[in-house]
Amino acid sequence: MSAYFILKYLHVIGATVLLGTGAGIAFFMLMAHRTGDPKVIAATARTVVVADFLFTTTAVIAQPITGLLLAREVGYRLSEGWIVLSIALYVFTGAWWLPVVWIQARLRRLAAAADAAGEPLPAAYHRWFKVWFAFGFPAFLAVLGIFWLMIARPSFELFG
């Protein structure tokens, strides 16, 4: 197997993990939230936080490494417009994703505390859930944009 094939394979797998884990986490958190049951939400949020740590974090670290090595292997200039825009969207995604991870842990703690006390979810939980939900959209749309750029590789220059 060539270095190109291995790098491309790892890069595509990493991108798929980012998109799939993000969509899966959003789905399961939303479904748990819809139950209104603090026990279900706390259990789901525990799993979501672990999944984000194991899968998303690993892919977040691997993507730039495989992407840079792949660009070097193919001979792409890092100043090509689609690469610059992909990197910008990647950073943008991270800026939205990091708070989401923190919020997920907070939602888990609030739901677990409500469950332990035998109380309904507090108002703070509902406020943080709305923020978590809203923060997911820009990150998800940016990832979709990165996928498009990876596949289409449109020819344009951002800098001279």
mmCIF file of C-alpha atoms in Angstrom:
data_model
loop_
_atom_site.group_PDB
_atom_site.id
_atom_site.type_symbol
_atom_site.label_atom_id
_atom_site.label_comp_id
_atom_site.label_asym_id
_atom_site.label_seq_id
_atom_site.Cartn_x
_atom_site.Cartn_y
_atom_site.Cartn_z
ATOM 1 C CA MET A 1 0.000 0.000 0.000
ATOM 2 C CA SER A 2 1.200 3.480 -0.811
ATOM 3 C CA ALA A 3 1.682 6.240 1.737
ATOM 4 C CA TYR A 4 -0.941 8.240 -0.176
ATOM 5 C CA PHE A 5 -3.577 5.532 0.204
ATOM 6 C CA ILE A 6 -2.874 5.027 3.917
ATOM 7 C CA LEU A 7 -2.973 8.770 4.640
ATOM 8 C CA LYS A 8 -6.126 9.307 2.602
ATOM 9 C CA TYR A 9 -7.796 6.323 4.283
ATOM 10 C CA LEU A 10 -6.927 7.594 7.765
ATOM 11 C CA HIS A 11 -8.024 11.129 6.859
ATOM 12 C CA VAL A 12 -11.397 9.967 5.522
ATOM 13 C CA ILE A 13 -11.943 7.711 8.557
ATOM 14 C CA GLY A 14 -11.134 10.637 10.870
ATOM 15 C CA ALA A 15 -13.534 12.933 9.019
ATOM 16 C CA THR A 16 -16.231 10.281 9.189
ATOM 17 C CA VAL A 17 -15.683 9.831 12.919
ATOM 18 C CA LEU A 18 -16.005 13.588 13.455
ATOM 19 C CA LEU A 19 -19.231 13.855 11.485
ATOM 20 C CA GLY A 20 -20.725 10.587 12.743
ATOM 21 C CA THR A 21 -19.846 11.057 16.387
ATOM 22 C CA GLY A 22 -21.095 14.640 16.329
ATOM 23 C CA ALA A 23 -24.401 13.661 14.746
ATOM 24 C CA GLY A 24 -24.785 10.638 17.032
ATOM 25 C CA ILE A 25 -24.053 12.600 20.177
ATOM 26 C CA ALA A 26 -26.517 15.312 19.166
ATOM 27 C CA PHE A 27 -29.203 12.709 18.449
ATOM 28 C CA PHE A 28 -28.791 10.810 21.714
ATOM 29 C CA MET A 29 -28.602 13.957 23.837
ATOM 30 C CA LEU A 30 -31.741 15.325 22.185
ATOM 31 C CA MET A 31 -33.621 12.049 22.653
ATOM 32 C CA ALA A 32 -32.580 11.857 26.314
ATOM 33 C CA HIS A 33 -33.554 15.498 26.852
ATOM 34 C CA ARG A 34 -36.981 14.874 25.364
ATOM 35 C CA THR A 35 -37.703 12.288 28.090
ATOM 36 C CA GLY A 36 -37.352 14.966 30.772
ATOM 37 C CA ASP A 37 -36.049 12.204 33.068
ATOM 38 C CA PRO A 38 -32.929 13.309 34.976
ATOM 39 C CA LYS A 39 -31.758 9.683 35.354
ATOM 40 C CA VAL A 40 -31.927 9.050 31.580
ATOM 41 C CA ILE A 41 -30.293 12.377 30.782
ATOM 42 C CA ALA A 42 -27.479 11.870 33.297
ATOM 43 C CA ALA A 43 -26.743 8.356 31.987
ATOM 44 C CA THR A 44 -26.814 9.481 28.371
ATOM 45 C CA ALA A 45 -24.670 12.533 29.070
ATOM 46 C CA ARG A 46 -22.098 10.322 30.855
ATOM 47 C CA THR A 47 -21.800 8.186 27.732
ATOM 48 C CA VAL A 48 -21.746 11.219 25.429
ATOM 49 C CA VAL A 49 -18.902 12.842 27.367
ATOM 50 C CA VAL A 50 -16.865 9.619 27.162
ATOM 51 C CA ALA A 51 -17.618 9.240 23.430
ATOM 52 C CA ASP A 52 -16.560 12.826 22.777
ATOM 53 C CA PHE A 53 -13.335 12.258 24.674
ATOM 54 C CA LEU A 54 -12.476 8.932 23.036
ATOM 55 C CA PHE A 55 -13.651 9.405 19.464
ATOM 56 C CA THR A 56 -13.965 13.103 18.727
ATOM 57 C CA THR A 57 -10.783 14.142 20.521
ATOM 58 C CA THR A 58 -8.786 11.409 18.789
ATOM 59 C CA ALA A 59 -10.103 12.452 15.372
ATOM 60 C CA VAL A 60 -9.594 16.158 16.150
ATOM 61 C CA ILE A 61 -5.917 15.438 16.804
ATOM 62 C CA ALA A 62 -5.466 13.062 13.853
ATOM 63 C CA GLN A 63 -7.186 15.206 11.198
ATOM 64 C CA PRO A 64 -4.639 18.021 10.932
ATOM 65 C CA ILE A 65 -1.766 15.545 11.070
ATOM 66 C CA THR A 66 -3.123 13.315 8.317
ATOM 67 C CA GLY A 67 -4.292 16.335 6.336
ATOM 68 C CA LEU A 68 -0.883 18.019 6.359
ATOM 69 C CA LEU A 69 0.928 14.770 5.537
ATOM 70 C CA LEU A 70 -1.562 14.034 2.768
ATOM 71 C CA ALA A 71 -1.160 17.520 1.281
ATOM 72 C CA ARG A 72 2.611 17.091 1.328
ATOM 73 C CA GLU A 73 2.371 13.617 -0.215
ATOM 74 C CA VAL A 74 0.124 14.834 -3.060
ATOM 75 C CA GLY A 75 1.994 18.102 -3.530
ATOM 76 C CA TYR A 76 -0.812 20.487 -2.612
ATOM 77 C CA ARG A 77 0.264 23.928 -1.501
ATOM 78 C CA LEU A 78 -1.145 24.795 1.921
ATOM 79 C CA SER A 79 -1.984 28.221 0.481
ATOM 80 C CA GLU A 80 -4.529 26.729 -1.935
ATOM 81 C CA GLY A 81 -7.900 28.332 -1.278
ATOM 82 C CA TRP A 82 -9.803 25.162 -0.468
ATOM 83 C CA ILE A 83 -7.120 24.094 2.023
ATOM 84 C CA VAL A 84 -6.983 27.514 3.703
ATOM 85 C CA LEU A 85 -10.776 27.601 3.938
ATOM 86 C CA SER A 86 -10.866 24.015 5.266
ATOM 87 C CA ILE A 87 -8.373 24.896 7.990
ATOM 88 C CA ALA A 88 -10.325 28.051 8.877
ATOM 89 C CA LEU A 89 -13.554 26.056 9.127
ATOM 90 C CA TYR A 90 -11.745 23.435 11.222
ATOM 91 C CA VAL A 91 -10.630 26.094 13.702
ATOM 92 C CA PHE A 92 -14.135 27.611 13.630
ATOM 93 C CA THR A 93 -15.619 24.178 14.385
ATOM 94 C CA GLY A 94 -13.258 23.723 17.315
ATOM 95 C CA ALA A 95 -14.226 27.106 18.725
ATOM 96 C CA TRP A 96 -17.840 25.888 18.896
ATOM 97 C CA TRP A 97 -17.033 22.293 19.882
ATOM 98 C CA LEU A 98 -14.921 23.044 22.978
ATOM 99 C CA PRO A 99 -17.743 24.879 24.782
ATOM 100 C CA VAL A 100 -20.142 22.084 23.762
ATOM 101 C CA VAL A 101 -17.956 19.509 25.529
ATOM 102 C CA TRP A 102 -17.894 21.653 28.679
ATOM 103 C CA ILE A 103 -21.675 22.169 28.480
ATOM 104 C CA GLN A 104 -22.279 18.419 28.073
ATOM 105 C CA ALA A 105 -20.378 17.785 31.300
ATOM 106 C CA ARG A 106 -22.389 20.533 33.019
ATOM 107 C CA LEU A 107 -25.683 19.049 31.767
ATOM 108 C CA ARG A 108 -24.565 15.674 33.092
ATOM 109 C CA ARG A 109 -23.823 17.131 36.535
ATOM 110 C CA LEU A 110 -27.112 19.058 36.695
ATOM 111 C CA ALA A 111 -29.151 16.010 35.653
ATOM 112 C CA ALA A 112 -27.274 13.709 38.049
ATOM 113 C CA ALA A 113 -27.831 16.144 40.934
ATOM 114 C CA ALA A 114 -31.556 16.380 40.126
ATOM 115 C CA ASP A 115 -31.778 12.589 39.955
ATOM 116 C CA ALA A 116 -29.944 12.140 43.265
ATOM 117 C CA ALA A 117 -32.227 14.675 44.958
ATOM 118 C CA GLY A 118 -35.358 13.184 43.373
ATOM 119 C CA GLU A 119 -36.168 16.572 41.874
ATOM 120 C CA PRO A 120 -37.050 17.741 38.369
ATOM 121 C CA LEU A 121 -34.396 19.247 36.150
ATOM 122 C CA PRO A 122 -33.464 22.751 37.308
ATOM 123 C CA ALA A 123 -33.941 25.860 35.191
ATOM 124 C CA ALA A 124 -30.151 26.033 34.730
ATOM 125 C CA TYR A 125 -30.249 22.680 32.947
ATOM 126 C CA HIS A 126 -32.822 23.953 30.458
ATOM 127 C CA ARG A 127 -30.854 27.173 29.831
ATOM 128 C CA TRP A 128 -27.615 25.255 29.236
ATOM 129 C CA PHE A 129 -29.366 22.741 26.995
ATOM 130 C CA LYS A 130 -30.557 25.562 24.726
ATOM 131 C CA VAL A 131 -27.006 26.921 24.521
ATOM 132 C CA TRP A 132 -25.634 23.419 23.835
ATOM 133 C CA PHE A 133 -28.211 22.884 21.092
ATOM 134 C CA ALA A 134 -27.528 26.269 19.471
ATOM 135 C CA PHE A 135 -23.745 25.804 19.549
ATOM 136 C CA GLY A 136 -24.018 22.522 17.675
ATOM 137 C CA PHE A 137 -25.390 24.059 14.478
ATOM 138 C CA PRO A 138 -22.444 26.257 13.461
ATOM 139 C CA ALA A 139 -19.991 23.440 14.158
ATOM 140 C CA PHE A 140 -22.043 20.869 12.244
ATOM 141 C CA LEU A 141 -22.514 23.173 9.244
ATOM 142 C CA ALA A 142 -18.793 23.949 9.214
ATOM 143 C CA VAL A 143 -17.963 20.217 9.187
ATOM 144 C CA LEU A 144 -20.329 19.748 6.247
ATOM 145 C CA GLY A 145 -18.510 22.589 4.501
ATOM 146 C CA ILE A 146 -15.160 20.921 5.135
ATOM 147 C CA PHE A 147 -16.482 17.667 3.659
ATOM 148 C CA TRP A 148 -17.582 19.553 0.547
ATOM 149 C CA LEU A 149 -14.194 21.247 0.231
ATOM 150 C CA MET A 150 -12.369 17.909 0.644
ATOM 151 C CA ILE A 151 -14.452 16.304 -2.078
ATOM 152 C CA ALA A 152 -14.791 19.193 -4.553
ATOM 153 C CA ARG A 153 -11.380 20.821 -3.988
ATOM 154 C CA PRO A 154 -12.543 23.956 -5.816
ATOM 155 C CA SER A 155 -9.835 25.995 -7.461
ATOM 156 C CA PHE A 156 -9.571 29.493 -6.007
ATOM 157 C CA GLU A 157 -6.924 31.562 -4.323
ATOM 158 C CA LEU A 158 -7.510 33.486 -1.128
ATOM 159 C CA PHE A 159 -4.060 35.068 -1.058
ATOM 160 C CA GLY A 160 -2.422 36.512 -4.193
#
